[in-house]
């Protein structure tokens, strides 16, 4: 339709131009120069109008394509234009602009949806190009690594060289676990990566998830199974030995007392009785040891109640104040806010705090001014953290990975179950226990509870 109207307009203008040319020829022939000048002016106007009519649609199309180039679809074209030939063209332009606006809005909505999903998931995601320029990171990545922004992988290398090297060695489709310390807290990150090409550029997308809690749960479960097997075998094997030793000792003692024996024979039998008694005593001690660890490996489901942290700290102070005062150890308490509370098993949590305080008291035993600080506060994420800090001798770095292993202890007479028990109890509360220590400066144990447990 537009083409026909354009052609009709051209034909009419050409006919008008021919008519004017004929009139100019007649005026020249009759020597009417005034009329000739006027006719020439009309001819010039007709030629200008013909050119304008021909190029009007082309100019409109060029303007529309320029708007498309710069993605400007806000223009509206007059569909009631005086030039009828342009009306259909303007209608098509408006339809195309509306289509482009809709596509742009849909793409923007999809992008917003994707960004919202990426911000909500607890998996850290980073993408970067072949030059190391970071194209995108999500909130979980920044929160986990405590990085407000990241423009280049070179910055990551300066901040966390271990993580940077692990990402550099990561093969697409292959996952790996890397241990990283962030803000004094050690975590284990499960890394995976993929590569893709977009607009002629190579990109690498890396995703990581903090699996420390999952791995700790698996480790704890493995230790519990091992403990159950060990205690079962120990008790089944040692119980008959203890019983037999007790029977032999009593029977032999009775025979020695009743028989008329020379002194050398009596002394020898007394030594045998004493040896059997030692066997019995150690067997019974081993049975008690196995019973303790069997109880440790079978902690039941916590009985959750609302516990005010301030009251729990007061209870700990009441239980431990005499023992700490005797050792000259100062204990400081602080709770922010004062009405901070948790949904926990008070009995189990008190047991955790008592074990930690006892360990801390041992650590500051040789410190000139021994001091413990027990502090509870809420993080911006809603999680509640309880810190127990001491100014003791600290823990050597090579031992930090071992202190939560059952039976492991560096203290003479220690059982090696206090920290293992604390870790297990925290896992039952869906929380975590971490440690930061500097040799010669002190140690901080941190209990962290999930946000939904805090009130």
CSV table of C-alpha atoms in Angstrom, one decimal:
chain,number,residue,atom,x,y,z
A,1,UNK,CA,0.0,0.0,0.0
A,2,UNK,CA,2.8,2.4,0.9
A,3,UNK,CA,4.6,1.6,-2.4
A,4,UNK,CA,1.4,2.3,-4.5
A,5,UNK,CA,0.8,5.6,-2.8
A,6,UNK,CA,4.4,6.6,-3.3
A,7,UNK,CA,4.2,5.7,-7.0
A,8,UNK,CA,0.9,7.6,-7.5
A,9,UNK,CA,2.4,10.6,-5.8
A,10,UNK,CA,5.5,10.4,-8.1
A,11,UNK,CA,3.3,10.1,-11.2
A,12,UNK,CA,1.1,13.1,-10.3
A,13,UNK,CA,4.2,15.2,-9.5
A,14,UNK,CA,5.8,14.2,-12.8
A,15,UNK,CA,2.6,15.1,-14.7
A,16,UNK,CA,2.6,18.5,-12.9
A,17,UNK,CA,6.3,19.0,-13.8
A,18,UNK,CA,5.6,18.2,-17.5
A,19,UNK,CA,2.7,20.6,-17.5
A,20,UNK,CA,4.9,23.3,-16.1
A,21,UNK,CA,7.7,22.6,-18.6
A,22,UNK,CA,5.1,22.8,-21.4
A,23,UNK,CA,3.9,26.2,-20.0
A,24,UNK,CA,7.4,27.5,-19.8
A,25,UNK,CA,8.0,26.5,-23.4
A,26,UNK,CA,4.8,28.3,-24.6
A,27,UNK,CA,5.8,31.4,-22.6
A,28,UNK,CA,9.2,31.5,-24.1
A,29,UNK,CA,7.7,31.0,-27.6
A,30,UNK,CA,5.4,34.0,-27.2
A,31,UNK,CA,8.0,36.2,-25.5
A,32,UNK,CA,6.2,36.4,-22.2
A,33,UNK,CA,9.3,36.6,-20.0
A,34,UNK,CA,7.5,37.5,-16.8
A,35,UNK,CA,5.3,34.4,-17.1
A,36,UNK,CA,8.4,32.4,-18.0
A,37,UNK,CA,10.2,33.4,-14.8
A,38,UNK,CA,7.1,32.5,-12.8
A,39,UNK,CA,6.8,29.2,-14.5
A,40,UNK,CA,10.5,28.4,-13.9
A,41,UNK,CA,10.0,29.1,-10.2
A,42,UNK,CA,7.1,26.7,-10.2
A,43,UNK,CA,9.2,24.1,-11.9
A,44,UNK,CA,11.9,24.5,-9.3
A,45,UNK,CA,9.3,24.1,-6.6
A,46,UNK,CA,7.9,21.0,-8.3
A,47,UNK,CA,11.4,19.4,-8.6
A,48,UNK,CA,12.1,20.1,-4.9
A,49,UNK,CA,8.7,18.6,-3.9
A,50,UNK,CA,9.3,15.6,-6.1
A,51,UNK,CA,12.7,15.0,-4.5
A,52,UNK,CA,11.3,15.5,-1.1
A,53,UNK,CA,8.4,13.1,-1.8
A,54,UNK,CA,10.8,10.4,-3.0
A,55,UNK,CA,13.2,10.8,0.0
A,56,UNK,CA,10.7,11.3,2.7
A,57,UNK,CA,10.1,7.6,3.3
A,58,UNK,CA,13.8,6.8,3.0
A,59,UNK,CA,14.6,9.5,5.6
A,60,UNK,CA,11.9,8.2,8.0
A,61,UNK,CA,13.3,4.7,7.6
A,62,UNK,CA,16.8,5.9,8.2
A,63,UNK,CA,15.7,7.7,11.4
A,64,UNK,CA,14.0,4.5,12.6
A,65,UNK,CA,17.0,2.4,11.9
A,66,UNK,CA,19.2,4.9,13.8
A,67,UNK,CA,16.9,4.6,16.8
A,68,UNK,CA,17.1,0.8,16.6
A,69,UNK,CA,20.9,1.1,16.5
A,70,UNK,CA,20.9,3.0,19.7
A,71,UNK,CA,18.0,1.0,21.2
A,72,UNK,CA,15.8,4.0,21.5
A,73,UNK,CA,12.2,2.7,21.2
A,74,UNK,CA,10.6,5.6,23.0
A,75,UNK,CA,9.7,7.5,19.9
A,76,UNK,CA,6.1,7.5,18.6
A,77,UNK,CA,5.5,8.1,14.9
A,78,UNK,CA,2.4,10.1,13.7
A,79,UNK,CA,0.1,7.6,12.1
A,80,UNK,CA,-2.2,10.5,11.0
A,81,UNK,CA,0.6,12.3,9.0
A,82,UNK,CA,-0.5,14.7,6.4
A,83,UNK,CA,1.4,12.7,3.8
A,84,UNK,CA,-0.8,9.6,3.4
A,85,UNK,CA,2.1,7.6,2.0
A,86,UNK,CA,3.9,7.8,5.4
A,87,UNK,CA,1.0,6.7,7.5
A,88,UNK,CA,1.4,2.9,6.9
A,89,UNK,CA,5.2,3.3,7.3
A,90,UNK,CA,4.7,5.0,10.7
A,91,UNK,CA,2.2,2.4,11.8
A,92,UNK,CA,4.8,-0.3,11.1
A,93,UNK,CA,7.4,1.7,12.9
A,94,UNK,CA,5.2,1.9,16.0
A,95,UNK,CA,4.4,-1.8,15.9
A,96,UNK,CA,8.1,-2.6,15.7
A,97,UNK,CA,9.0,-0.2,18.5
A,98,UNK,CA,6.3,-1.8,20.7
A,99,UNK,CA,7.7,-5.3,19.9
A,100,UNK,CA,11.2,-4.2,20.7
A,101,UNK,CA,10.0,-2.6,24.0
A,102,UNK,CA,8.2,-5.7,25.0
A,103,UNK,CA,11.3,-7.9,24.2
A,104,UNK,CA,13.5,-5.5,26.1
A,105,UNK,CA,11.1,-5.6,29.1
A,106,UNK,CA,11.0,-9.4,29.0
A,107,UNK,CA,14.8,-9.6,28.9
A,108,UNK,CA,15.1,-7.1,31.7
A,109,UNK,CA,12.6,-9.1,33.8
A,110,UNK,CA,14.5,-12.3,33.1
A,111,UNK,CA,17.8,-10.6,34.1
A,112,UNK,CA,16.2,-9.3,37.3
A,113,UNK,CA,14.8,-12.7,38.0
A,114,UNK,CA,18.2,-14.4,37.5
A,115,UNK,CA,19.9,-11.8,39.6
A,116,UNK,CA,17.4,-12.3,42.4
A,117,UNK,CA,18.0,-16.0,42.3
A,118,UNK,CA,21.7,-15.6,42.3
A,119,UNK,CA,21.5,-13.3,45.3
A,120,UNK,CA,19.3,-15.6,47.3
A,121,UNK,CA,21.2,-18.9,46.9
A,122,UNK,CA,23.9,-19.7,49.4
A,123,UNK,CA,26.3,-20.8,46.7
A,124,UNK,CA,29.0,-18.3,45.8
A,125,UNK,CA,29.3,-17.6,42.1
A,126,UNK,CA,32.0,-15.6,40.2
A,127,UNK,CA,32.5,-15.3,36.4
A,128,UNK,CA,35.6,-13.8,34.8
A,129,UNK,CA,37.1,-13.5,31.3
A,130,UNK,CA,40.4,-14.7,29.9
A,131,UNK,CA,42.2,-11.6,31.1
A,132,UNK,CA,41.1,-12.1,34.7
A,133,UNK,CA,38.5,-9.3,34.6
A,134,UNK,CA,35.6,-10.2,36.9
A,135,UNK,CA,32.3,-9.8,35.1
A,136,UNK,CA,29.9,-10.8,37.9
A,137,UNK,CA,29.9,-12.0,41.5
A,138,UNK,CA,26.8,-12.7,43.7
A,139,UNK,CA,26.1,-11.7,47.3
A,140,UNK,CA,26.9,-15.1,48.7
A,141,UNK,CA,30.4,-14.9,47.2
A,142,UNK,CA,31.0,-11.4,48.8
A,143,UNK,CA,29.5,-12.4,52.1
A,144,UNK,CA,31.4,-15.7,52.4
A,145,UNK,CA,34.8,-14.2,51.5
A,146,UNK,CA,34.1,-10.8,53.2
A,147,UNK,CA,34.8,-9.0,49.9
A,148,UNK,CA,32.5,-6.0,49.3
A,149,UNK,CA,33.6,-5.9,45.6
A,150,UNK,CA,36.0,-7.6,43.3
A,151,UNK,CA,37.1,-6.2,39.9
A,152,UNK,CA,40.0,-8.5,39.0
A,153,UNK,CA,41.2,-12.0,39.8
A,154,UNK,CA,44.6,-10.4,40.7
A,155,UNK,CA,42.9,-8.8,43.7
A,156,UNK,CA,41.6,-12.3,44.8
A,157,UNK,CA,45.2,-13.6,44.4
A,158,UNK,CA,46.5,-10.9,46.8
A,159,UNK,CA,43.7,-11.5,49.3
A,160,UNK,CA,43.3,-15.3,49.2
A,161,UNK,CA,46.2,-16.9,47.2
A,162,UNK,CA,45.2,-20.4,48.2
A,163,UNK,CA,41.7,-19.9,46.7
A,164,UNK,CA,43.1,-18.2,43.6
A,165,UNK,CA,45.5,-21.0,42.9
A,166,UNK,CA,42.8,-23.6,43.5
A,167,UNK,CA,40.5,-21.9,41.0
A,168,UNK,CA,43.4,-21.6,38.5
A,169,UNK,CA,44.0,-25.4,38.7
A,170,UNK,CA,40.3,-26.3,38.6
A,171,UNK,CA,39.2,-28.3,35.6
A,172,UNK,CA,35.7,-27.8,34.1
A,173,UNK,CA,33.4,-30.5,35.4
A,174,UNK,CA,35.7,-31.6,38.2
A,175,UNK,CA,35.0,-30.6,41.8
A,176,UNK,CA,37.6,-30.0,44.5
A,177,UNK,CA,37.6,-29.0,48.2
A,178,UNK,CA,39.9,-26.2,49.4
A,179,UNK,CA,40.4,-25.2,53.0
A,180,UNK,CA,40.4,-21.4,53.5
A,181,UNK,CA,40.6,-19.1,56.5
A,182,UNK,CA,38.4,-16.0,56.4
A,183,UNK,CA,38.2,-13.5,59.2
A,184,UNK,CA,40.0,-16.1,61.5
A,185,UNK,CA,37.4,-18.7,60.7
A,186,UNK,CA,38.5,-21.8,58.8
A,187,UNK,CA,36.1,-23.2,56.3
A,188,UNK,CA,36.1,-25.8,53.6
A,189,UNK,CA,34.8,-24.8,50.1
A,190,UNK,CA,33.6,-27.2,47.5
A,191,UNK,CA,34.7,-25.7,44.1
A,192,UNK,CA,33.4,-26.4,40.6
A,193,UNK,CA,33.8,-24.6,37.3
A,194,UNK,CA,32.6,-24.4,33.8
A,195,UNK,CA,33.7,-22.4,30.7
A,196,UNK,CA,31.6,-20.8,28.0
A,197,UNK,CA,32.0,-18.4,25.1
A,198,UNK,CA,29.9,-15.3,24.7
A,199,UNK,CA,30.1,-12.6,22.1
A,200,UNK,CA,33.6,-13.8,21.0
A,201,UNK,CA,35.0,-13.8,24.6
A,202,UNK,CA,35.9,-16.8,26.8
A,203,UNK,CA,34.4,-16.8,30.3
A,204,UNK,CA,35.0,-19.1,33.3
A,205,UNK,CA,32.2,-19.5,35.8
A,206,UNK,CA,33.2,-20.8,39.3
A,207,UNK,CA,30.7,-21.8,42.0
A,208,UNK,CA,31.6,-22.7,45.5
A,209,UNK,CA,29.7,-23.8,48.6
A,210,UNK,CA,30.8,-23.9,52.2
A,211,UNK,CA,30.6,-27.6,53.1
A,212,UNK,CA,32.4,-27.4,56.5
A,213,UNK,CA,29.2,-28.2,58.4
A,214,UNK,CA,28.4,-31.1,56.1
A,215,UNK,CA,31.9,-32.5,56.3
A,216,UNK,CA,32.0,-32.1,60.0
A,217,UNK,CA,28.8,-33.9,60.4
A,218,UNK,CA,30.1,-36.8,58.3
A,219,UNK,CA,33.3,-36.8,60.3
A,220,UNK,CA,31.4,-36.8,63.6
A,221,UNK,CA,29.2,-39.6,62.4
A,222,UNK,CA,32.2,-41.7,61.4
A,223,UNK,CA,33.8,-41.1,64.8
A,224,UNK,CA,30.6,-42.1,66.5
A,225,UNK,CA,30.4,-45.4,64.5
A,226,UNK,CA,34.1,-46.1,65.3
A,227,UNK,CA,33.5,-45.4,69.0
A,228,UNK,CA,30.5,-47.7,69.2
A,229,UNK,CA,32.5,-50.5,67.6
A,230,UNK,CA,35.5,-49.9,69.8
A,231,UNK,CA,33.6,-49.7,73.0
A,232,UNK,CA,31.5,-52.8,72.1
A,233,UNK,CA,34.6,-54.8,71.4
A,234,UNK,CA,36.5,-53.5,74.4
A,235,UNK,CA,33.7,-54.2,76.8
A,236,UNK,CA,33.0,-57.6,75.4
A,237,UNK,CA,36.7,-58.6,75.6
A,238,UNK,CA,37.7,-56.9,78.9
A,239,UNK,CA,34.6,-57.7,81.0
A,240,UNK,CA,35.4,-61.5,81.2
A,241,UNK,CA,39.1,-60.7,82.0
A,242,UNK,CA,38.1,-58.4,84.9
A,243,UNK,CA,35.6,-61.0,86.2
A,244,UNK,CA,38.1,-63.9,85.9
A,245,UNK,CA,40.9,-61.8,87.5
A,246,UNK,CA,38.6,-61.0,90.5
A,247,UNK,CA,37.7,-64.7,91.0
A,248,UNK,CA,41.3,-65.8,90.7
A,249,UNK,CA,42.5,-63.1,93.2
A,250,UNK,CA,39.9,-64.0,95.8
A,251,UNK,CA,40.4,-67.8,95.4
A,252,UNK,CA,44.2,-67.5,95.5
A,253,UNK,CA,44.1,-65.1,98.5
A,254,UNK,CA,41.9,-67.6,100.4
A,255,UNK,CA,44.3,-70.5,99.6
A,256,UNK,CA,47.3,-68.5,100.7
A,257,UNK,CA,45.6,-67.6,104.0
A,258,UNK,CA,44.6,-71.2,104.7
A,259,UNK,CA,47.6,-73.1,103.5
A,260,UNK,CA,50.7,-73.6,105.6
A,261,UNK,CA,53.5,-72.3,103.4
A,262,UNK,CA,57.0,-71.4,103.8
A,263,UNK,CA,57.8,-67.7,103.7
A,264,UNK,CA,59.4,-67.8,100.2
A,265,UNK,CA,56.4,-69.6,98.7
A,266,UNK,CA,54.0,-67.2,100.6
A,267,UNK,CA,55.9,-64.1,99.3
A,268,UNK,CA,55.7,-65.5,95.7
A,269,UNK,CA,52.0,-66.2,95.9
A,270,UNK,CA,51.4,-62.7,97.5
A,271,UNK,CA,53.1,-61.2,94.4
A,272,UNK,CA,50.9,-63.3,92.1
A,273,UNK,CA,47.8,-62.1,94.0
A,274,UNK,CA,49.0,-58.5,93.8
A,275,UNK,CA,49.6,-58.9,90.0
A,276,UNK,CA,46.2,-60.4,89.5
A,277,UNK,CA,44.7,-57.5,91.5
A,278,UNK,CA,46.5,-55.0,89.2
A,279,UNK,CA,45.1,-56.8,86.1
A,280,UNK,CA,41.6,-56.6,87.7
A,281,UNK,CA,42.0,-52.9,88.5
A,282,UNK,CA,43.2,-51.9,85.1
A,283,UNK,CA,40.5,-54.0,83.4
A,284,UNK,CA,37.8,-52.3,85.4
A,285,UNK,CA,39.4,-48.9,84.6
A,286,UNK,CA,39.3,-49.8,80.9
A,287,UNK,CA,35.7,-50.8,81.2
A,288,UNK,CA,34.8,-47.4,82.8
A,289,UNK,CA,36.8,-45.7,80.1
A,290,UNK,CA,34.8,-47.6,77.4
A,291,UNK,CA,31.6,-46.7,79.2
A,292,UNK,CA,32.4,-43.0,79.2
A,293,UNK,CA,33.1,-43.0,75.4
A,294,UNK,CA,30.0,-45.1,74.7
A,295,UNK,CA,27.9,-42.5,76.5
A,296,UNK,CA,29.7,-39.8,74.5
A,297,UNK,CA,28.8,-41.4,71.2
A,298,UNK,CA,25.1,-41.7,72.0
A,299,UNK,CA,24.0,-38.2,72.8
A,300,UNK,CA,20.3,-38.0,72.3
A,301,UNK,CA,18.2,-35.4,70.4
A,302,UNK,CA,18.5,-32.0,72.2
A,303,UNK,CA,15.4,-30.8,74.1
A,304,UNK,CA,15.1,-27.3,72.8
A,305,UNK,CA,13.8,-24.5,75.0
A,306,UNK,CA,14.1,-20.7,75.0
A,307,UNK,CA,17.2,-19.9,77.0
A,308,UNK,CA,18.3,-16.3,77.8
A,309,UNK,CA,22.0,-16.1,77.3
A,310,UNK,CA,22.4,-13.7,80.2
A,311,UNK,CA,20.9,-16.4,82.6
A,312,UNK,CA,23.1,-19.1,81.0
A,313,UNK,CA,26.2,-17.1,81.6
A,314,UNK,CA,25.2,-16.4,85.2
A,315,UNK,CA,24.7,-20.1,85.7
A,316,UNK,CA,28.2,-20.8,84.3
A,317,UNK,CA,29.7,-18.1,86.5
A,318,UNK,CA,28.0,-19.5,89.6
A,319,UNK,CA,29.3,-23.0,88.9
A,320,UNK,CA,32.9,-22.0,88.0
A,321,UNK,CA,33.5,-18.9,90.1
A,322,UNK,CA,35.0,-20.7,93.1
A,323,UNK,CA,37.3,-22.8,91.0
A,324,UNK,CA,38.4,-19.8,88.9
A,325,UNK,CA,38.9,-17.5,91.9
A,326,UNK,CA,41.1,-20.1,93.6
A,327,UNK,CA,43.3,-20.1,90.5
A,328,UNK,CA,43.3,-16.3,90.4
A,329,UNK,CA,41.5,-16.3,87.0
A,330,UNK,CA,39.2,-13.3,86.1
A,331,UNK,CA,36.0,-14.1,84.1
A,332,UNK,CA,34.3,-11.3,82.2
A,333,UNK,CA,30.7,-11.6,80.8
A,334,UNK,CA,29.0,-9.5,78.2
A,335,UNK,CA,25.7,-10.1,76.3
A,336,UNK,CA,24.5,-7.7,73.5
A,337,UNK,CA,21.6,-7.1,73.5
A,338,UNK,CA,20.9,-7.9,77.2
A,339,UNK,CA,17.7,-9.9,76.3
A,340,UNK,CA,19.4,-12.1,73.7
A,341,UNK,CA,18.1,-15.7,73.8
A,342,UNK,CA,18.5,-19.0,72.0
A,343,UNK,CA,16.5,-22.1,71.2
A,344,UNK,CA,18.9,-24.7,72.7
A,345,UNK,CA,19.1,-27.5,75.2
A,346,UNK,CA,20.3,-25.7,78.3
A,347,UNK,CA,21.8,-28.8,79.9
A,348,UNK,CA,23.9,-29.6,76.8
A,349,UNK,CA,25.0,-26.0,76.2
A,350,UNK,CA,26.1,-25.5,79.8
A,351,UNK,CA,28.2,-28.7,79.4
A,352,UNK,CA,29.8,-27.2,76.3
A,353,UNK,CA,30.6,-23.9,78.0
A,354,UNK,CA,31.9,-25.6,81.1
A,355,UNK,CA,34.3,-27.7,79.0
A,356,UNK,CA,35.5,-24.6,77.2
A,357,UNK,CA,36.0,-22.7,80.4
A,358,UNK,CA,37.9,-25.6,82.0
A,359,UNK,CA,40.2,-25.8,78.9
A,360,UNK,CA,40.7,-22.0,78.9
A,361,UNK,CA,41.5,-22.1,82.6
A,362,UNK,CA,44.2,-24.7,82.0
A,363,UNK,CA,45.5,-22.6,79.1
A,364,UNK,CA,46.0,-19.5,81.3
A,365,UNK,CA,47.4,-21.4,84.3
A,366,UNK,CA,50.9,-20.0,83.7
A,367,UNK,CA,49.8,-16.5,82.5
A,368,UNK,CA,50.8,-13.6,84.8
A,369,UNK,CA,47.3,-12.0,84.7
A,370,UNK,CA,45.0,-14.8,83.6
A,371,UNK,CA,41.7,-13.6,82.1
A,372,UNK,CA,38.8,-15.2,80.3
A,373,UNK,CA,36.1,-13.2,78.4
A,374,UNK,CA,32.7,-14.7,77.6
A,375,UNK,CA,30.8,-12.7,75.1
A,376,UNK,CA,27.6,-13.2,73.2
A,377,UNK,CA,26.3,-11.0,70.3
A,378,UNK,CA,24.1,-11.1,67.2
A,379,UNK,CA,25.6,-10.7,63.7
A,380,UNK,CA,23.9,-8.7,61.0
A,381,UNK,CA,22.9,-12.0,59.3
A,382,UNK,CA,20.8,-12.8,62.4
A,383,UNK,CA,23.1,-15.5,63.6
A,384,UNK,CA,24.1,-15.5,67.3
A,385,UNK,CA,27.8,-16.0,68.3
A,386,UNK,CA,29.2,-16.8,71.7
A,387,UNK,CA,33.0,-16.2,72.1
A,388,UNK,CA,35.2,-17.5,74.8
A,389,UNK,CA,38.6,-15.7,74.7
A,390,UNK,CA,41.6,-16.3,76.9
A,391,UNK,CA,45.1,-14.7,77.2
A,392,UNK,CA,46.8,-18.0,77.6
A,393,UNK,CA,49.7,-19.8,75.8
A,394,UNK,CA,47.8,-20.4,72.6
A,395,UNK,CA,47.6,-23.5,70.4
A,396,UNK,CA,50.3,-24.4,67.9
A,397,UNK,CA,49.1,-24.2,64.3
A,398,UNK,CA,50.0,-27.9,63.7
A,399,UNK,CA,47.6,-28.9,66.4
A,400,UNK,CA,44.6,-26.8,65.5
A,401,UNK,CA,43.2,-29.5,63.1
A,402,UNK,CA,43.4,-32.2,65.7
A,403,UNK,CA,41.9,-30.6,68.8
A,404,UNK,CA,38.3,-31.7,67.9
A,405,UNK,CA,39.3,-35.4,67.3
A,406,UNK,CA,38.1,-37.8,70.0
A,407,UNK,CA,40.8,-39.0,72.4
A,408,UNK,CA,43.2,-36.2,71.3
A,409,UNK,CA,44.6,-34.2,74.2
A,410,UNK,CA,47.8,-32.3,75.1
A,411,UNK,CA,46.8,-32.0,78.7
A,412,UNK,CA,48.2,-34.5,81.2
A,413,UNK,CA,45.3,-36.4,82.7
A,414,UNK,CA,42.9,-35.2,80.0
A,415,UNK,CA,40.4,-37.5,78.4
A,416,UNK,CA,40.3,-35.9,74.9
A,417,UNK,CA,36.5,-35.8,74.7
A,418,UNK,CA,35.6,-32.3,75.9
A,419,UNK,CA,36.0,-30.5,72.5
A,420,UNK,CA,34.8,-33.5,70.6
A,421,UNK,CA,31.7,-33.5,72.7
A,422,UNK,CA,31.3,-29.7,72.3
A,423,UNK,CA,31.5,-30.1,68.5
A,424,UNK,CA,28.9,-32.9,68.5
A,425,UNK,CA,26.5,-30.9,70.6
A,426,UNK,CA,26.9,-27.9,68.3
A,427,UNK,CA,26.1,-30.0,65.3
A,428,UNK,CA,23.0,-31.3,67.0
A,429,UNK,CA,21.9,-27.7,67.3
A,430,UNK,CA,22.8,-27.1,63.6
A,431,UNK,CA,25.5,-24.7,64.7
A,432,UNK,CA,29.3,-24.8,64.5
A,433,UNK,CA,32.4,-24.4,66.7
A,434,UNK,CA,35.5,-22.7,65.5
A,435,UNK,CA,38.8,-21.7,67.0
A,436,UNK,CA,41.3,-18.9,66.4
A,437,UNK,CA,44.6,-19.0,68.2
A,438,UNK,CA,47.9,-17.2,68.3
A,439,UNK,CA,50.8,-18.8,70.2
A,440,UNK,CA,51.8,-16.7,73.1
A,441,UNK,CA,48.7,-14.4,72.7
A,442,UNK,CA,45.7,-16.5,73.4
A,443,UNK,CA,42.8,-18.5,71.9
A,444,UNK,CA,39.2,-17.7,71.0
A,445,UNK,CA,36.6,-20.4,70.7
A,446,UNK,CA,33.5,-19.4,68.8
A,447,UNK,CA,30.1,-21.0,69.0
A,448,UNK,CA,27.8,-19.9,66.1
A,449,UNK,CA,24.1,-20.6,66.0
A,450,UNK,CA,21.8,-20.5,62.9
A,451,UNK,CA,19.6,-17.4,62.6
A,452,UNK,CA,16.4,-19.4,62.9
A,453,UNK,CA,17.5,-20.6,66.3
A,454,UNK,CA,18.1,-17.1,67.6
A,455,UNK,CA,15.4,-14.8,69.0
